[in-house]
XYZ file of N, CA, C and O in Angstrom:
592
model
N 108.763 46.139 -152.983
C 109.339 45.754 -153.742
C 109.697 46.561 -154.699
O 108.632 47.721 -155.372
N 110.941 47.111 -154.973
C 111.416 47.967 -156.339
C 112.853 47.007 -157.488
O 113.744 46.169 -156.960
N 112.243 47.126 -158.853
C 113.424 46.880 -159.427
C 113.369 48.016 -160.514
O 112.302 48.552 -160.801
N 114.045 48.002 -161.082
C 114.460 49.309 -161.496
C 116.132 48.819 -162.546
O 117.219 48.319 -162.002
N 115.461 48.975 -163.772
C 116.685 49.119 -164.790
C 116.846 50.367 -166.038
O 116.142 51.087 -165.963
N 118.404 51.012 -165.662
C 118.283 52.128 -165.344
C 119.683 52.054 -166.633
O 120.689 51.511 -165.965
N 119.815 52.778 -166.827
C 121.323 53.420 -167.312
C 122.332 54.168 -166.512
O 123.145 53.615 -166.381
N 121.842 54.858 -165.876
C 122.419 55.376 -165.074
C 123.755 54.892 -163.435
O 122.920 53.942 -163.578
N 124.414 55.211 -163.201
C 124.920 54.474 -162.076
C 123.948 54.902 -161.086
O 123.003 55.552 -160.992
N 124.158 53.920 -160.027
C 123.449 54.344 -158.575
C 124.826 53.943 -157.263
O 126.013 53.557 -157.664
N 124.056 54.483 -156.235
C 125.264 55.380 -155.370
C 124.884 53.409 -154.660
O 123.291 53.878 -153.412
N 125.728 52.549 -153.979
C 125.668 51.071 -152.857
C 125.094 51.412 -151.753
O 123.871 51.474 -151.218
N 125.651 52.717 -151.368
C 125.529 53.121 -149.970
C 123.983 53.401 -149.883
O 123.063 53.189 -148.909
N 123.755 54.435 -150.543
C 122.013 55.011 -150.998
C 121.266 54.132 -150.728
O 119.862 54.005 -149.695
N 121.236 53.366 -151.513
C 120.962 52.436 -151.997
C 120.151 51.219 -150.634
O 118.510 50.741 -150.557
N 121.123 50.697 -150.199
C 121.026 50.158 -149.523
C 119.724 50.482 -148.056
O 119.633 50.421 -146.947
N 120.749 52.571 -147.376
C 120.041 52.506 -146.076
C 118.741 52.984 -146.915
O 117.744 52.398 -145.584
N 117.915 53.538 -148.079
C 117.006 52.763 -148.244
C 115.998 52.368 -147.955
O 115.044 51.894 -147.767
N 116.749 51.056 -148.579
C 115.805 49.428 -149.096
C 116.072 49.171 -147.002
O 114.461 49.210 -146.375
N 117.183 49.379 -146.336
C 117.297 49.510 -145.231
C 116.245 49.421 -144.041
O 115.284 49.436 -142.989
N 115.060 50.825 -144.818
C 114.245 52.107 -144.028
C 112.805 51.278 -143.974
O 112.567 51.333 -142.803
N 113.005 50.427 -144.713
C 111.433 49.595 -145.364
C 111.068 48.121 -144.810
O 109.722 48.064 -144.870
N 112.600 48.089 -143.815
C 112.385 46.715 -143.775
C 113.001 46.811 -141.761
O 113.471 45.474 -141.713
N 112.499 47.434 -140.933
C 112.459 47.427 -139.609
C 112.362 46.560 -139.036
O 112.951 45.479 -138.128
N 111.459 45.191 -139.500
C 111.000 44.101 -138.585
C 111.613 42.773 -138.916
O 111.550 41.917 -138.367
N 112.254 43.274 -139.914
C 113.398 42.270 -140.248
C 114.110 42.026 -140.001
O 114.855 42.505 -139.058
N 114.592 40.118 -139.944
C 116.105 39.856 -139.012
C 117.088 39.684 -140.094
O 118.019 40.091 -139.585
N 117.567 39.997 -140.833
C 118.328 39.843 -141.157
C 118.330 40.280 -143.244
O 116.901 40.556 -144.150
N 119.327 41.462 -143.550
C 119.113 42.031 -145.050
C 120.471 41.649 -145.387
O 121.151 41.426 -145.545
N 120.204 40.908 -146.705
C 121.810 40.552 -147.352
C 121.949 41.410 -148.862
O 120.617 41.834 -149.676
N 122.571 41.866 -149.084
C 123.099 42.917 -150.440
C 124.235 41.924 -151.435
O 124.464 41.490 -150.526
N 123.685 43.153 -152.827
C 125.032 42.069 -153.374
C 124.819 42.858 -154.108
O 124.084 43.434 -154.560
N 126.488 43.092 -154.936
C 126.502 44.494 -156.312
C 127.229 43.286 -156.904
O 128.763 42.836 -156.201
N 127.081 43.639 -158.172
C 127.913 43.114 -159.442
C 128.598 43.730 -160.298
O 127.774 45.086 -159.837
N 130.168 43.959 -161.223
C 130.805 44.752 -161.288
C 130.935 44.495 -162.706
O 131.203 43.037 -162.363
N 130.779 45.302 -163.711
C 131.993 44.752 -164.678
C 133.117 43.888 -164.821
O 134.128 44.994 -164.356
N 133.376 42.660 -164.887
C 134.546 42.224 -164.569
C 135.636 42.242 -166.366
O 134.899 41.818 -167.253
N 136.796 42.267 -165.004
C 137.923 42.919 -166.496
C 137.754 41.049 -167.670
O 138.209 40.324 -166.554
N 138.072 41.689 -168.681
C 138.525 40.109 -169.520
C 139.996 40.513 -170.142
O 140.406 41.564 -170.448
N 140.234 38.910 -170.017
C 141.386 38.957 -170.988
C 140.822 39.202 -172.581
O 140.449 38.311 -172.857
N 141.068 39.665 -173.638
C 142.843 40.380 -173.511
C 143.100 41.752 -172.848
O 143.340 42.741 -173.163
N 142.112 42.106 -172.414
C 141.768 43.354 -171.328
C 140.504 44.639 -172.492
O 140.138 44.512 -173.572
N 139.191 44.125 -171.256
C 138.164 44.717 -171.176
C 138.047 46.138 -171.914
O 138.622 46.461 -170.955
N 137.920 46.753 -173.077
C 137.787 48.171 -173.007
C 136.417 48.912 -172.464
O 135.991 49.541 -172.115
N 135.248 47.673 -172.409
C 133.901 48.213 -172.640
C 132.748 47.373 -172.611
O 133.404 45.883 -173.835
N 132.768 46.686 -172.214
C 130.816 46.088 -171.970
C 129.569 47.526 -172.268
O 128.808 47.680 -171.864
N 128.761 46.719 -173.574
C 127.510 47.362 -173.666
C 126.372 46.226 -173.470
O 126.098 45.237 -174.367
N 125.522 46.089 -172.859
C 124.517 45.619 -172.259
C 123.044 46.845 -172.962
O 123.050 47.003 -172.979
N 122.069 45.273 -173.729
C 121.122 45.420 -173.638
C 119.778 45.060 -173.596
O 120.450 43.889 -173.074
N 118.729 45.171 -174.289
C 117.896 45.152 -173.507
C 116.132 45.649 -173.944
O 116.309 46.599 -174.771
N 115.562 45.434 -174.006
C 114.094 45.130 -174.484
C 112.525 45.753 -173.585
O 112.757 45.348 -172.677
N 113.546 47.210 -173.215
C 112.303 48.244 -172.360
C 110.680 47.669 -171.890
O 110.025 47.151 -172.925
N 110.351 47.300 -171.310
C 108.600 46.888 -171.018
C 109.116 45.029 -170.521
O 108.585 45.153 -169.738
N 109.760 45.042 -171.280
C 109.745 43.172 -171.461
C 110.365 43.363 -169.838
O 110.449 42.283 -169.016
N 111.967 43.747 -170.207
C 112.910 42.971 -169.349
C 112.575 43.282 -167.555
O 112.250 42.834 -166.690
N 111.584 45.377 -167.765
C 110.945 45.013 -166.096
C 110.276 43.462 -165.370
O 110.159 43.427 -164.595
N 108.910 43.960 -166.886
C 108.176 42.664 -166.608
C 108.833 41.254 -165.887
O 108.817 40.859 -164.535
N 109.258 40.682 -166.779
C 110.706 39.685 -166.288
C 111.306 39.506 -164.888
O 110.643 38.310 -164.421
N 111.860 40.628 -164.891
C 112.704 41.084 -163.450
C 111.414 41.088 -162.046
O 111.444 40.881 -161.199
N 110.544 42.356 -162.525
C 109.464 41.790 -161.525
C 109.494 40.786 -160.982
O 108.425 40.035 -160.037
N 108.312 39.821 -161.713
C 108.357 38.245 -161.737
C 108.875 37.218 -161.010
O 108.305 37.002 -159.880
N 110.268 37.726 -161.646
C 111.668 36.580 -161.011
C 111.435 37.816 -159.057
O 111.691 36.781 -158.566
N 111.202 38.857 -158.920
C 111.495 39.183 -157.279
C 110.030 39.186 -156.693
O 110.345 38.404 -155.668
N 109.093 38.886 -158.210
C 107.727 37.961 -156.728
C 108.244 36.432 -156.473
O 106.827 36.515 -155.448
N 108.826 36.083 -157.617
C 108.451 34.566 -156.812
C 109.925 34.593 -156.033
O 109.588 33.609 -155.338
N 110.483 35.166 -155.601
C 111.920 35.417 -154.681
C 110.628 36.288 -153.371
O 110.934 34.980 -152.195
N 109.833 37.053 -153.397
C 108.534 37.608 -152.649
C 108.082 35.897 -152.145
O 108.023 35.810 -150.308
N 107.337 35.767 -152.334
C 106.531 33.939 -152.386
C 107.171 33.124 -151.491
O 107.284 32.717 -150.763
N 108.233 32.795 -152.111
C 108.788 31.543 -152.008
C 109.623 31.748 -150.359
O 109.828 30.949 -150.267
N 110.229 32.711 -150.156
C 111.289 32.842 -148.844
C 110.737 33.455 -148.328
O 111.228 33.997 -147.164
N 109.487 34.491 -148.960
C 108.494 35.153 -147.539
C 108.848 36.498 -147.613
O 109.505 36.713 -146.076
N 109.697 37.029 -148.607
C 110.165 38.030 -147.890
C 109.620 39.365 -147.137
O 108.860 39.493 -147.761
N 110.263 40.037 -146.444
C 109.723 41.522 -146.274
C 109.944 42.509 -147.129
O 108.379 43.004 -148.010
N 110.999 42.299 -147.666
C 111.020 43.606 -149.642
C 111.885 42.836 -150.102
O 113.270 42.109 -149.535
N 112.054 43.336 -151.545
C 113.684 43.311 -152.349
C 113.619 43.747 -153.522
O 112.838 45.240 -153.655
N 115.111 44.320 -153.549
C 115.535 45.522 -154.664
C 116.462 44.398 -155.658
O 116.950 42.979 -155.520
N 116.046 45.324 -156.468
C 116.806 44.857 -158.028
C 117.246 45.889 -158.607
O 115.888 46.864 -159.557
N 118.301 46.426 -159.310
C 119.025 47.129 -160.058
C 120.054 46.893 -160.861
O 120.255 46.089 -160.664
N 119.372 46.965 -162.513
C 120.128 46.038 -163.466
C 120.106 47.766 -164.254
O 119.795 48.406 -164.979
N 121.600 47.751 -164.883
C 121.943 48.952 -165.439
C 121.776 48.560 -166.846
O 122.473 47.097 -167.408
N 122.001 49.082 -167.768
C 122.469 49.086 -169.681
C 122.917 50.079 -169.703
O 122.957 50.919 -169.916
N 123.466 50.212 -170.815
C 124.197 50.802 -171.705
C 125.572 50.127 -171.769
O 126.158 49.183 -172.164
N 126.626 51.343 -172.268
C 128.465 51.008 -171.815
C 128.667 51.279 -171.136
O 128.519 52.275 -170.469
N 129.222 50.333 -170.118
C 130.095 50.367 -168.928
C 131.809 50.014 -169.036
O 131.775 48.944 -169.580
N 132.443 50.581 -167.941
C 133.459 49.783 -167.531
C 134.039 49.298 -167.255
O 133.547 48.931 -165.798
N 135.344 48.316 -167.150
C 136.055 47.981 -166.085
C 136.179 48.131 -165.130
O 135.953 49.390 -164.874
N 134.850 47.547 -163.594
C 135.320 48.084 -162.326
C 133.263 48.508 -162.416
O 133.545 49.554 -160.716
N 132.747 49.244 -162.982
C 131.404 49.627 -162.801
C 130.326 48.835 -162.838
O 130.354 47.679 -162.466
N 129.525 48.811 -161.842
C 128.767 48.130 -161.148
C 127.657 48.298 -162.244
O 127.178 49.219 -163.161
N 126.992 47.209 -162.698
C 126.708 46.512 -163.769
C 124.875 46.143 -162.735
O 124.228 46.164 -163.273
N 124.756 46.021 -161.573
C 123.525 45.444 -160.476
C 123.954 45.290 -159.588
O 125.004 45.191 -158.909
N 122.752 44.787 -158.948
C 122.717 45.008 -157.069
C 121.372 44.436 -157.331
O 120.399 44.833 -157.692
N 121.544 43.493 -155.693
C 120.131 42.658 -155.147
C 120.189 43.019 -154.183
O 121.227 43.003 -152.937
N 119.258 43.350 -153.392
C 118.411 43.212 -152.012
C 117.790 42.279 -151.288
O 117.260 42.652 -152.379
N 117.487 41.653 -149.758
C 116.814 40.531 -149.739
C 116.671 41.804 -147.894
O 117.673 41.717 -147.442
N 115.475 40.572 -147.771
C 114.889 40.852 -146.727
C 113.938 40.509 -145.849
O 112.988 39.873 -146.049
N 114.161 39.512 -144.907
C 113.503 38.194 -144.255
C 113.894 38.146 -143.008
O 114.695 39.327 -142.556
N 112.762 37.230 -142.837
C 113.076 37.224 -141.066
C 114.591 36.896 -140.300
O 114.912 36.744 -139.041
N 114.918 36.106 -141.187
C 116.348 34.659 -140.775
C 117.155 34.823 -141.890
O 116.272 34.849 -142.985
N 118.092 34.782 -141.730
C 119.565 35.206 -142.510
C 119.294 33.602 -143.728
O 119.175 34.180 -144.990
N 119.079 32.727 -143.411
C 118.914 31.785 -144.283
C 117.658 32.218 -145.743
O 118.367 31.778 -147.147
N 116.887 32.504 -145.168
C 115.990 32.789 -146.748
C 116.516 34.262 -147.196
O 116.395 34.406 -148.621
N 117.326 35.192 -146.306
C 117.923 36.177 -147.315
C 118.462 35.974 -147.823
O 118.862 36.055 -148.631
N 119.590 35.218 -147.327
C 120.758 34.446 -148.714
C 120.160 33.682 -149.884
O 120.810 34.662 -150.611
N 119.513 33.144 -149.353
C 118.869 31.837 -150.557
C 118.294 32.715 -151.699
O 118.498 32.308 -152.877
N 117.673 33.739 -150.900
C 116.644 34.220 -152.236
C 117.587 35.673 -153.001
O 117.146 34.751 -154.023
N 118.945 35.690 -152.389
C 119.538 36.621 -152.741
C 120.246 35.973 -154.061
O 120.212 36.403 -155.191
N 120.547 35.222 -153.993
C 121.693 33.531 -154.419
C 120.876 33.677 -155.558
O 120.571 33.461 -157.130
N 119.187 33.525 -155.566
C 118.204 32.914 -156.481
C 118.455 33.690 -157.819
O 118.225 33.379 -158.638
N 118.343 35.414 -156.729
C 117.801 36.263 -157.871
C 119.015 36.342 -158.612
O 118.860 36.819 -160.154
N 120.888 35.821 -158.035
C 121.845 36.668 -159.016
C 121.705 35.583 -160.240
O 122.319 36.145 -161.068
N 121.374 34.640 -159.582
C 121.639 33.641 -160.656
C 120.796 33.499 -161.607
O 121.202 33.001 -162.886
N 119.355 33.883 -161.737
C 118.886 34.463 -162.869
C 119.397 35.178 -163.047
O 119.261 35.219 -164.626
N 119.442 36.452 -162.621
C 119.537 37.843 -163.923
C 121.317 37.373 -164.520
O 121.157 37.188 -165.729
N 122.030 35.999 -163.982
C 123.113 35.603 -164.545
C 123.153 35.057 -165.923
O 123.869 34.941 -166.995
N 122.147 34.284 -165.697
C 121.798 33.303 -167.060
C 120.726 33.088 -167.362
O 120.055 33.182 -168.488
N 119.530 33.834 -167.236
C 118.040 33.956 -167.317
C 117.608 35.513 -167.671
O 115.938 35.449 -168.823
N 117.753 36.426 -167.562
C 117.274 37.852 -167.154
C 117.738 37.900 -168.992
O 118.561 37.979 -169.588
N 116.598 38.706 -169.471
C 116.712 39.263 -170.862
C 117.139 40.355 -170.713
O 117.177 41.849 -170.996
N 118.760 40.266 -170.683
C 119.838 41.015 -171.390
C 120.835 40.444 -172.447
O 121.524 39.324 -172.367
N 121.631 41.352 -173.230
C 122.337 40.848 -174.404
C 124.045 41.771 -173.981
O 123.271 42.977 -173.809
N 124.558 40.923 -173.815
C 126.291 42.094 -173.760
C 126.995 41.652 -174.530
O 127.825 40.147 -175.330
N 127.901 42.789 -174.644
C 128.712 42.765 -175.436
C 129.977 43.427 -175.478
O 130.141 44.385 -175.023
N 131.198 42.514 -175.654
C 132.567 43.009 -174.723
C 133.023 43.475 -175.952
O 132.970 42.859 -177.228
N 133.852 44.422 -175.655
C 134.968 45.561 -176.086
C 136.147 45.559 -175.886
O 136.316 45.521 -175.120
N 137.537 44.133 -176.467
C 138.291 44.314 -176.192
C 139.171 44.758 -177.696
O 138.631 44.905 -178.405
N 140.665 44.740 -177.500
C 141.913 44.775 -177.930
C 141.431 43.920 -179.491
O 141.600 44.171 -180.457
N 141.077 42.987 -178.708
C 140.978 41.915 -180.481
C 139.497 41.421 -181.274
O 139.036 41.166 -182.044
N 138.768 42.439 -180.935
C 137.485 43.142 -180.999
C 136.078 42.733 -180.346
O 136.286 42.952 -179.243
N 135.384 42.589 -181.091
C 133.950 42.928 -180.513
C 133.430 41.523 -180.854
O 133.458 40.547 -181.232
N 132.637 40.759 -179.111
C 132.247 40.002 -179.218
C 131.322 39.284 -177.996
O 131.164 40.369 -176.989
N 129.898 39.005 -178.552
C 128.717 38.841 -177.559
C 128.312 37.608 -176.677
O 129.564 36.724 -176.332
N 128.194 38.325 -175.514
C 128.387 37.359 -174.143
C 127.565 35.766 -174.155
O 126.660 35.948 -174.934
N 127.916 35.450 -174.304
C 127.529 33.525 -174.402
C 127.365 33.284 -172.880
O 128.335 33.309 -172.284
N 126.053 32.552 -172.834
C 126.084 31.581 -171.777
C 126.837 30.602 -171.358
O 127.588 29.873 -172.164
N 127.167 30.928 -170.088
C 128.217 29.390 -169.438
C 127.360 28.388 -168.853
O 126.286 28.591 -168.687
N 127.538 27.427 -168.692
C 127.164 26.326 -168.612
C 127.107 25.692 -166.855
O 126.132 25.745 -166.577
N 128.218 26.481 -166.353
C 128.020 26.227 -165.237
C 127.517 27.677 -164.518
O 126.143 27.427 -162.942
N 126.603 28.587 -165.310
C 125.524 29.380 -165.085
C 124.214 29.120 -165.092
O 123.090 29.402 -164.441
N 123.580 28.180 -165.738
C 123.233 26.997 -166.635
C 122.660 26.557 -164.836
O 121.740 26.281 -164.649
N 123.885 25.914 -164.830
C 123.215 24.386 -163.283
C 124.090 25.744 -162.120
O 122.632 24.559 -161.388
N 123.544 26.570 -161.886
C 123.135 27.385 -160.806
C 121.690 27.489 -160.267
O 121.434 27.644 -159.526
N 121.092 27.767 -161.842
C 120.176 27.639 -161.823
C 119.531 26.901 -161.770
O 118.446 27.471 -160.251
N 119.890 26.061 -161.487
C 119.030 24.151 -161.870
C 118.920 24.135 -160.467
O 118.009 23.130 -160.130
N 119.931 24.396 -158.735
C 119.424 24.129 -157.941
C 117.937 24.730 -157.890
O 118.406 24.006 -156.212
N 117.594 25.902 -157.631
C 116.358 26.346 -157.506
C 115.205 25.582 -158.185
O 114.183 25.950 -157.379
N 115.597 24.746 -158.917
C 113.950 24.001 -159.237
C 113.941 22.551 -158.745
O 114.997 22.029 -157.949
N 112.655 22.875 -158.055
C 111.922 21.966 -156.873
C 111.849 20.298 -157.475
O 112.197 20.313 -159.197
């Protein structure tokens, strides 16, 4: 398992190659990469803030939960912080499991957590000014489906 909260960009191909080499016994590997979405009236940048230490611990805890719940062979979470522009990669997850259902479900679980509960704060800068990104009801609803 690896969790990385970093300012530097990452190369998804290299990350997937490295992850895949360590899970030779898996039957399925699922990856997802999120990018900064442009918004109306035109996003100039998004600044992502976090509390070092607290954020890594929270992401490690959720990764451990996914590994346990879906019996994953491995799990990877990368999330960036700092100032990013439209189209920049913001995060990725990768999961490896014996079967595809577990790999897909666990990846979705991690993505839903990162979108709604991970301790990151996002501020958008547009032509109209700055605003903090608020949680969406749809994001919370997506996470609720994983509650037993």
